Amino acid sequence: MSKLYIVPTPIGNLKDITFRAIEVLKDVDLILAEDTRTSGKLLKHFEITTHMQSHHMHNEHKTVEGLVQRIKSGTSVALISDAGTPAISDPGFLLTRACIENNIEVDCLPGATAFVPALVNSGLPNDKFVFEGFLPVKKGRQTRLLLLAEETRTMIFYESPHKLVKTLGHFCEYFGDDRSVSVSRELTKLYEETVRGTAKEVLEHYVKKQPKGEIVIVVGGKSKL
């Protein structure tokens, strides 16, 4: 029986991939990619010719059983996402769980994850934190924000650029204008930027300057005083 490798890929700078990740991607029989066109550029850059198959949020429920059987039959498989570590706000959890339930070994390699550098360079307490990923778009959003308003640990969110201003406005409304916020975007890329301040200050910044790129928001927890 083969195993499933979970392989992180760079979130921007291609130099942030590990030697081991390249070795695994070259050695396995099959690479499952969130978007084969995006991953194709990465594989071409590192001269990786392993066959790819699409594995994303719209088909993973249908393909998991078949993939488990392929791995059981001896096919070695690596799972990658468009950027970062699979299963962190990306496909990967369902296949990982199914493999574990079927006694298939899962080997997750260490590597790039966007929220770690964003948390560290935010300057906010990082001894304890909660990763929230993407907030609910509509249903359940208000309930979640009301709950998080009482959270005392530092909170980490992912957000798309066209929704950033709306989300920062909600943070002002539910957490207060003076809550500490750090917004990191385009991490490891040419135009990497981190904007820090109160929720109101950061909101005013992005009202004037439309954001672009992948975004991580780090929010200070509610003061215990």
mmCIF file of C-alpha atoms in Angstrom:
data_model
loop_
_atom_site.group_PDB
_atom_site.id
_atom_site.type_symbol
_atom_site.label_atom_id
_atom_site.label_comp_id
_atom_site.label_asym_id
_atom_site.label_seq_id
_atom_site.Cartn_x
_atom_site.Cartn_y
_atom_site.Cartn_z
ATOM 1 C CA MET A 1 0.000 0.000 0.000
ATOM 2 C CA SER A 2 1.246 3.493 -0.853
ATOM 3 C CA LYS A 3 0.641 6.683 1.084
ATOM 4 C CA LEU A 4 -0.843 10.153 0.693
ATOM 5 C CA TYR A 5 1.588 13.067 0.834
ATOM 6 C CA ILE A 6 0.259 16.523 1.741
ATOM 7 C CA VAL A 7 2.683 18.926 0.081
ATOM 8 C CA PRO A 8 2.711 22.695 0.752
ATOM 9 C CA THR A 9 3.530 24.946 -2.206
ATOM 10 C CA PRO A 10 4.764 28.563 -2.219
ATOM 11 C CA ILE A 11 2.242 31.298 -1.428
ATOM 12 C CA GLY A 12 4.101 33.662 -3.743
ATOM 13 C CA ASN A 13 7.866 33.460 -3.917
ATOM 14 C CA LEU A 14 8.804 30.213 -5.684
ATOM 15 C CA LYS A 15 11.957 29.924 -3.563
ATOM 16 C CA ASP A 16 9.766 29.089 -0.555
ATOM 17 C CA ILE A 17 9.294 25.475 -1.604
ATOM 18 C CA THR A 18 11.411 22.859 0.199
ATOM 19 C CA PHE A 19 13.885 20.436 -1.377
ATOM 20 C CA ARG A 20 11.845 17.597 0.072
ATOM 21 C CA ALA A 21 8.615 18.881 -1.484
ATOM 22 C CA ILE A 22 10.237 18.933 -4.943
ATOM 23 C CA GLU A 23 11.614 15.424 -4.392
ATOM 24 C CA VAL A 24 8.211 14.042 -3.367
ATOM 25 C CA LEU A 25 6.414 15.686 -6.292
ATOM 26 C CA LYS A 26 8.916 14.125 -8.675
ATOM 27 C CA ASP A 27 8.731 10.668 -7.110
ATOM 28 C CA VAL A 28 4.977 10.090 -6.659
ATOM 29 C CA ASP A 29 2.781 8.496 -9.306
ATOM 30 C CA LEU A 30 0.074 11.171 -9.215
ATOM 31 C CA ILE A 31 -0.314 14.796 -8.113
ATOM 32 C CA LEU A 32 -3.765 16.028 -7.110
ATOM 33 C CA ALA A 33 -3.955 19.761 -7.853
ATOM 34 C CA GLU A 34 -6.613 22.317 -6.982
ATOM 35 C CA ASP A 35 -6.126 23.994 -10.387
ATOM 36 C CA THR A 36 -3.920 22.100 -12.839
ATOM 37 C CA ARG A 37 -3.248 25.265 -14.849
ATOM 38 C CA THR A 38 -1.915 27.136 -11.815
ATOM 39 C CA SER A 39 0.071 24.164 -10.521
ATOM 40 C CA GLY A 40 1.317 23.420 -14.023
ATOM 41 C CA LYS A 41 3.390 26.602 -13.949
ATOM 42 C CA LEU A 42 4.982 25.562 -10.648
ATOM 43 C CA LEU A 43 5.761 22.053 -11.860
ATOM 44 C CA LYS A 44 7.228 23.354 -15.109
ATOM 45 C CA HIS A 45 9.490 25.762 -13.185
ATOM 46 C CA PHE A 46 10.960 22.872 -11.166
ATOM 47 C CA GLU A 47 10.969 20.437 -14.108
ATOM 48 C CA ILE A 48 8.446 18.115 -12.499
ATOM 49 C CA THR A 49 6.712 15.897 -15.071
ATOM 50 C CA THR A 50 4.470 13.825 -12.767
ATOM 51 C CA HIS A 51 0.924 13.364 -14.030
ATOM 52 C CA MET A 52 -1.654 15.734 -12.491
ATOM 53 C CA GLN A 53 -5.349 15.301 -11.769
ATOM 54 C CA SER A 54 -7.834 17.973 -10.736
ATOM 55 C CA HIS A 55 -8.958 17.823 -7.099
ATOM 56 C CA HIS A 56 -10.972 20.796 -5.839
ATOM 57 C CA MET A 57 -13.931 21.749 -3.653
ATOM 58 C CA HIS A 58 -16.442 21.051 -6.434
ATOM 59 C CA ASN A 59 -15.401 17.454 -7.124
ATOM 60 C CA GLU A 60 -13.670 16.175 -3.980
ATOM 61 C CA HIS A 61 -16.814 14.559 -2.530
ATOM 62 C CA LYS A 62 -17.196 12.471 -5.701
ATOM 63 C CA THR A 63 -13.551 11.488 -6.149
ATOM 64 C CA VAL A 64 -12.416 10.633 -2.609
ATOM 65 C CA GLU A 65 -13.550 6.988 -2.640
ATOM 66 C CA GLY A 66 -11.868 6.283 -5.964
ATOM 67 C CA LEU A 67 -8.645 7.941 -4.850
ATOM 68 C CA VAL A 68 -8.555 5.897 -1.661
ATOM 69 C CA GLN A 69 -8.870 2.707 -3.707
ATOM 70 C CA ARG A 70 -6.059 3.833 -6.037
ATOM 71 C CA ILE A 71 -3.743 4.486 -3.102
ATOM 72 C CA LYS A 72 -4.663 1.113 -1.587
ATOM 73 C CA SER A 73 -3.755 -0.539 -4.878
ATOM 74 C CA GLY A 74 -0.266 0.951 -4.784
ATOM 75 C CA THR A 75 -0.496 4.411 -6.345
ATOM 76 C CA SER A 76 1.551 7.007 -4.472
ATOM 77 C CA VAL A 77 -0.282 10.348 -4.392
ATOM 78 C CA ALA A 78 0.689 13.911 -3.498
ATOM 79 C CA LEU A 79 -1.951 16.541 -2.781
ATOM 80 C CA ILE A 80 -1.215 20.212 -3.449
ATOM 81 C CA SER A 81 -3.317 23.374 -3.494
ATOM 82 C CA ASP A 82 -2.863 26.530 -5.553
ATOM 83 C CA ALA A 83 -0.752 28.021 -2.757
ATOM 84 C CA GLY A 84 0.206 27.119 0.788
ATOM 85 C CA THR A 85 -0.657 24.013 2.782
ATOM 86 C CA PRO A 86 -3.619 21.920 1.553
ATOM 87 C CA ALA A 87 -6.654 21.597 3.856
ATOM 88 C CA ILE A 88 -6.066 25.051 5.419
ATOM 89 C CA SER A 89 -9.069 26.848 3.865
ATOM 90 C CA ASP A 90 -8.402 24.662 0.799
ATOM 91 C CA PRO A 91 -9.399 21.143 -0.299
ATOM 92 C CA GLY A 92 -7.669 18.308 1.500
ATOM 93 C CA PHE A 93 -9.530 17.492 4.699
ATOM 94 C CA LEU A 94 -11.965 14.999 3.154
ATOM 95 C CA LEU A 95 -9.254 12.956 1.439
ATOM 96 C CA THR A 96 -6.989 13.050 4.497
ATOM 97 C CA ARG A 97 -9.805 11.822 6.741
ATOM 98 C CA ALA A 98 -10.793 9.083 4.294
ATOM 99 C CA CYS A 99 -7.210 7.844 4.084
ATOM 100 C CA ILE A 100 -6.869 7.719 7.864
ATOM 101 C CA GLU A 101 -10.183 5.844 8.148
ATOM 102 C CA ASN A 102 -8.815 3.301 5.643
ATOM 103 C CA ASN A 103 -5.505 2.891 7.478
ATOM 104 C CA ILE A 104 -3.566 4.628 4.711
ATOM 105 C CA GLU A 105 -0.489 6.471 5.920
ATOM 106 C CA VAL A 106 -0.683 10.272 5.562
ATOM 107 C CA ASP A 107 2.552 12.266 5.476
ATOM 108 C CA CYS A 108 2.133 16.049 5.731
ATOM 109 C CA LEU A 109 5.283 17.967 4.824
ATOM 110 C CA PRO A 110 6.053 21.267 6.590
ATOM 111 C CA GLY A 111 5.978 24.365 4.444
ATOM 112 C CA ALA A 112 4.368 27.634 3.472
ATOM 113 C CA THR A 113 1.152 28.775 5.161
ATOM 114 C CA ALA A 114 0.003 32.388 4.761
ATOM 115 C CA PHE A 115 -1.339 32.979 8.262
ATOM 116 C CA VAL A 116 1.941 32.245 10.090
ATOM 117 C CA PRO A 117 4.012 35.168 8.706
ATOM 118 C CA ALA A 118 0.960 37.435 8.897
ATOM 119 C CA LEU A 119 0.493 36.587 12.582
ATOM 120 C CA VAL A 120 4.160 36.993 13.471
ATOM 121 C CA ASN A 121 4.656 40.325 11.696
ATOM 122 C CA SER A 122 1.383 41.757 13.008
ATOM 123 C CA GLY A 123 3.031 42.539 16.331
ATOM 124 C CA LEU A 124 -0.058 41.194 18.124
ATOM 125 C CA PRO A 125 0.169 38.545 20.863
ATOM 126 C CA ASN A 126 0.848 35.162 19.277
ATOM 127 C CA ASP A 127 1.300 32.884 22.284
ATOM 128 C CA LYS A 128 -2.381 31.989 21.911
ATOM 129 C CA PHE A 129 -4.468 32.559 18.783
ATOM 130 C CA VAL A 130 -7.465 31.237 16.847
ATOM 131 C CA PHE A 131 -7.587 30.643 13.101
ATOM 132 C CA GLU A 132 -11.017 31.518 11.699
ATOM 133 C CA GLY A 133 -10.281 31.357 7.976
ATOM 134 C CA PHE A 134 -13.067 32.896 5.894
ATOM 135 C CA LEU A 135 -16.081 34.278 7.739
ATOM 136 C CA PRO A 136 -19.535 33.130 6.556
ATOM 137 C CA VAL A 137 -20.580 35.267 3.602
ATOM 138 C CA LYS A 138 -24.225 35.729 4.647
ATOM 139 C CA LYS A 139 -25.932 33.129 6.841
ATOM 140 C CA GLY A 140 -24.298 32.890 10.233
ATOM 141 C CA ARG A 141 -21.975 35.860 9.757
ATOM 142 C CA GLN A 142 -23.590 38.081 12.393
ATOM 143 C CA THR A 143 -23.778 35.200 14.877
ATOM 144 C CA ARG A 144 -20.107 34.427 14.353
ATOM 145 C CA LEU A 145 -19.049 38.059 14.766
ATOM 146 C CA LEU A 146 -21.061 38.434 17.974
ATOM 147 C CA LEU A 147 -19.348 35.352 19.372
ATOM 148 C CA LEU A 148 -15.872 36.495 18.297
ATOM 149 C CA ALA A 149 -16.413 39.926 19.836
ATOM 150 C CA GLU A 150 -15.812 38.251 23.214
ATOM 151 C CA GLU A 151 -12.729 36.286 22.080
ATOM 152 C CA THR A 152 -9.651 37.278 24.104
ATOM 153 C CA ARG A 153 -7.091 35.508 21.883
ATOM 154 C CA THR A 154 -5.646 36.988 18.702
ATOM 155 C CA MET A 155 -7.812 36.062 15.696
ATOM 156 C CA ILE A 156 -6.755 35.290 12.123
ATOM 157 C CA PHE A 157 -9.007 35.647 9.083
ATOM 158 C CA TYR A 158 -8.636 35.154 5.337
ATOM 159 C CA GLU A 159 -10.455 37.584 3.066
ATOM 160 C CA SER A 160 -10.748 38.431 -0.620
ATOM 161 C CA PRO A 161 -9.748 41.961 -1.710
ATOM 162 C CA HIS A 162 -13.225 43.002 -2.856
ATOM 163 C CA LYS A 163 -14.726 42.082 0.539
ATOM 164 C CA LEU A 164 -11.981 43.550 2.749
ATOM 165 C CA VAL A 165 -13.584 46.948 3.329
ATOM 166 C CA LYS A 166 -16.920 45.357 4.220
ATOM 167 C CA THR A 167 -15.257 42.986 6.675
ATOM 168 C CA LEU A 168 -13.213 45.745 8.311
ATOM 169 C CA GLY A 169 -16.441 47.719 8.671
ATOM 170 C CA HIS A 170 -17.989 44.759 10.461
ATOM 171 C CA PHE A 171 -14.974 44.546 12.766
ATOM 172 C CA CYS A 172 -15.494 48.205 13.679
ATOM 173 C CA GLU A 173 -19.165 47.552 14.311
ATOM 174 C CA TYR A 174 -18.838 44.355 16.342
ATOM 175 C CA PHE A 175 -15.356 44.637 17.888
ATOM 176 C CA GLY A 176 -15.069 48.413 18.233
ATOM 177 C CA ASP A 177 -13.235 51.127 16.269
ATOM 178 C CA ASP A 178 -10.181 50.920 18.522
ATOM 179 C CA ARG A 179 -9.543 47.155 18.212
ATOM 180 C CA SER A 180 -6.002 46.438 16.964
ATOM 181 C CA VAL A 181 -5.891 45.136 13.386
ATOM 182 C CA SER A 182 -3.120 44.106 10.997
ATOM 183 C CA VAL A 183 -3.770 43.430 7.311
ATOM 184 C CA SER A 184 -1.108 41.590 5.304
ATOM 185 C CA ARG A 185 -1.489 41.164 1.577
ATOM 186 C CA GLU A 186 0.574 39.652 -1.232
ATOM 187 C CA LEU A 187 2.828 37.914 1.292
ATOM 188 C CA THR A 188 6.263 36.925 -0.123
ATOM 189 C CA LYS A 189 5.463 38.679 -3.412
ATOM 190 C CA LEU A 190 6.927 41.834 -4.954
ATOM 191 C CA TYR A 191 4.274 44.193 -3.558
ATOM 192 C CA GLU A 192 3.964 42.629 -0.102
ATOM 193 C CA GLU A 193 2.398 45.042 2.373
ATOM 194 C CA THR A 194 1.267 45.030 6.002
ATOM 195 C CA VAL A 195 -0.948 47.814 7.348
ATOM 196 C CA ARG A 196 -1.336 48.029 11.122
ATOM 197 C CA GLY A 197 -3.503 50.227 13.341
ATOM 198 C CA THR A 198 -6.941 50.376 14.886
ATOM 199 C CA ALA A 199 -9.850 48.837 13.006
ATOM 200 C CA LYS A 200 -11.019 52.334 12.067
ATOM 201 C CA GLU A 201 -7.579 53.434 10.849
ATOM 202 C CA VAL A 202 -7.056 50.349 8.726
ATOM 203 C CA LEU A 203 -10.586 50.647 7.315
ATOM 204 C CA GLU A 204 -9.975 54.284 6.342
ATOM 205 C CA HIS A 205 -6.718 53.274 4.632
ATOM 206 C CA TYR A 206 -8.402 50.691 2.410
ATOM 207 C CA VAL A 207 -11.394 52.901 1.668
ATOM 208 C CA LYS A 208 -8.885 55.275 0.042
ATOM 209 C CA LYS A 209 -6.663 52.570 -1.451
ATOM 210 C CA GLN A 210 -8.415 49.635 -3.091
ATOM 211 C CA PRO A 211 -6.634 46.422 -2.020
ATOM 212 C CA LYS A 212 -5.355 43.738 -4.387
ATOM 213 C CA GLY A 213 -4.067 40.221 -3.881
ATOM 214 C CA GLU A 214 -4.436 37.532 -1.223
ATOM 215 C CA ILE A 215 -5.228 38.956 2.222
ATOM 216 C CA VAL A 216 -4.750 37.836 5.836
ATOM 217 C CA ILE A 217 -6.326 39.880 8.636
ATOM 218 C CA VAL A 218 -5.030 39.572 12.194
ATOM 219 C CA VAL A 219 -7.207 41.041 14.950
ATOM 220 C CA GLY A 220 -6.310 41.565 18.585
ATOM 221 C CA GLY A 221 -8.515 39.826 21.121
ATOM 222 C CA LYS A 222 -10.832 41.586 23.531
ATOM 223 C CA SER A 223 -8.965 43.166 26.424
ATOM 224 C CA LYS A 224 -9.313 41.303 29.721
ATOM 225 C CA LEU A 225 -9.011 44.548 31.692
#
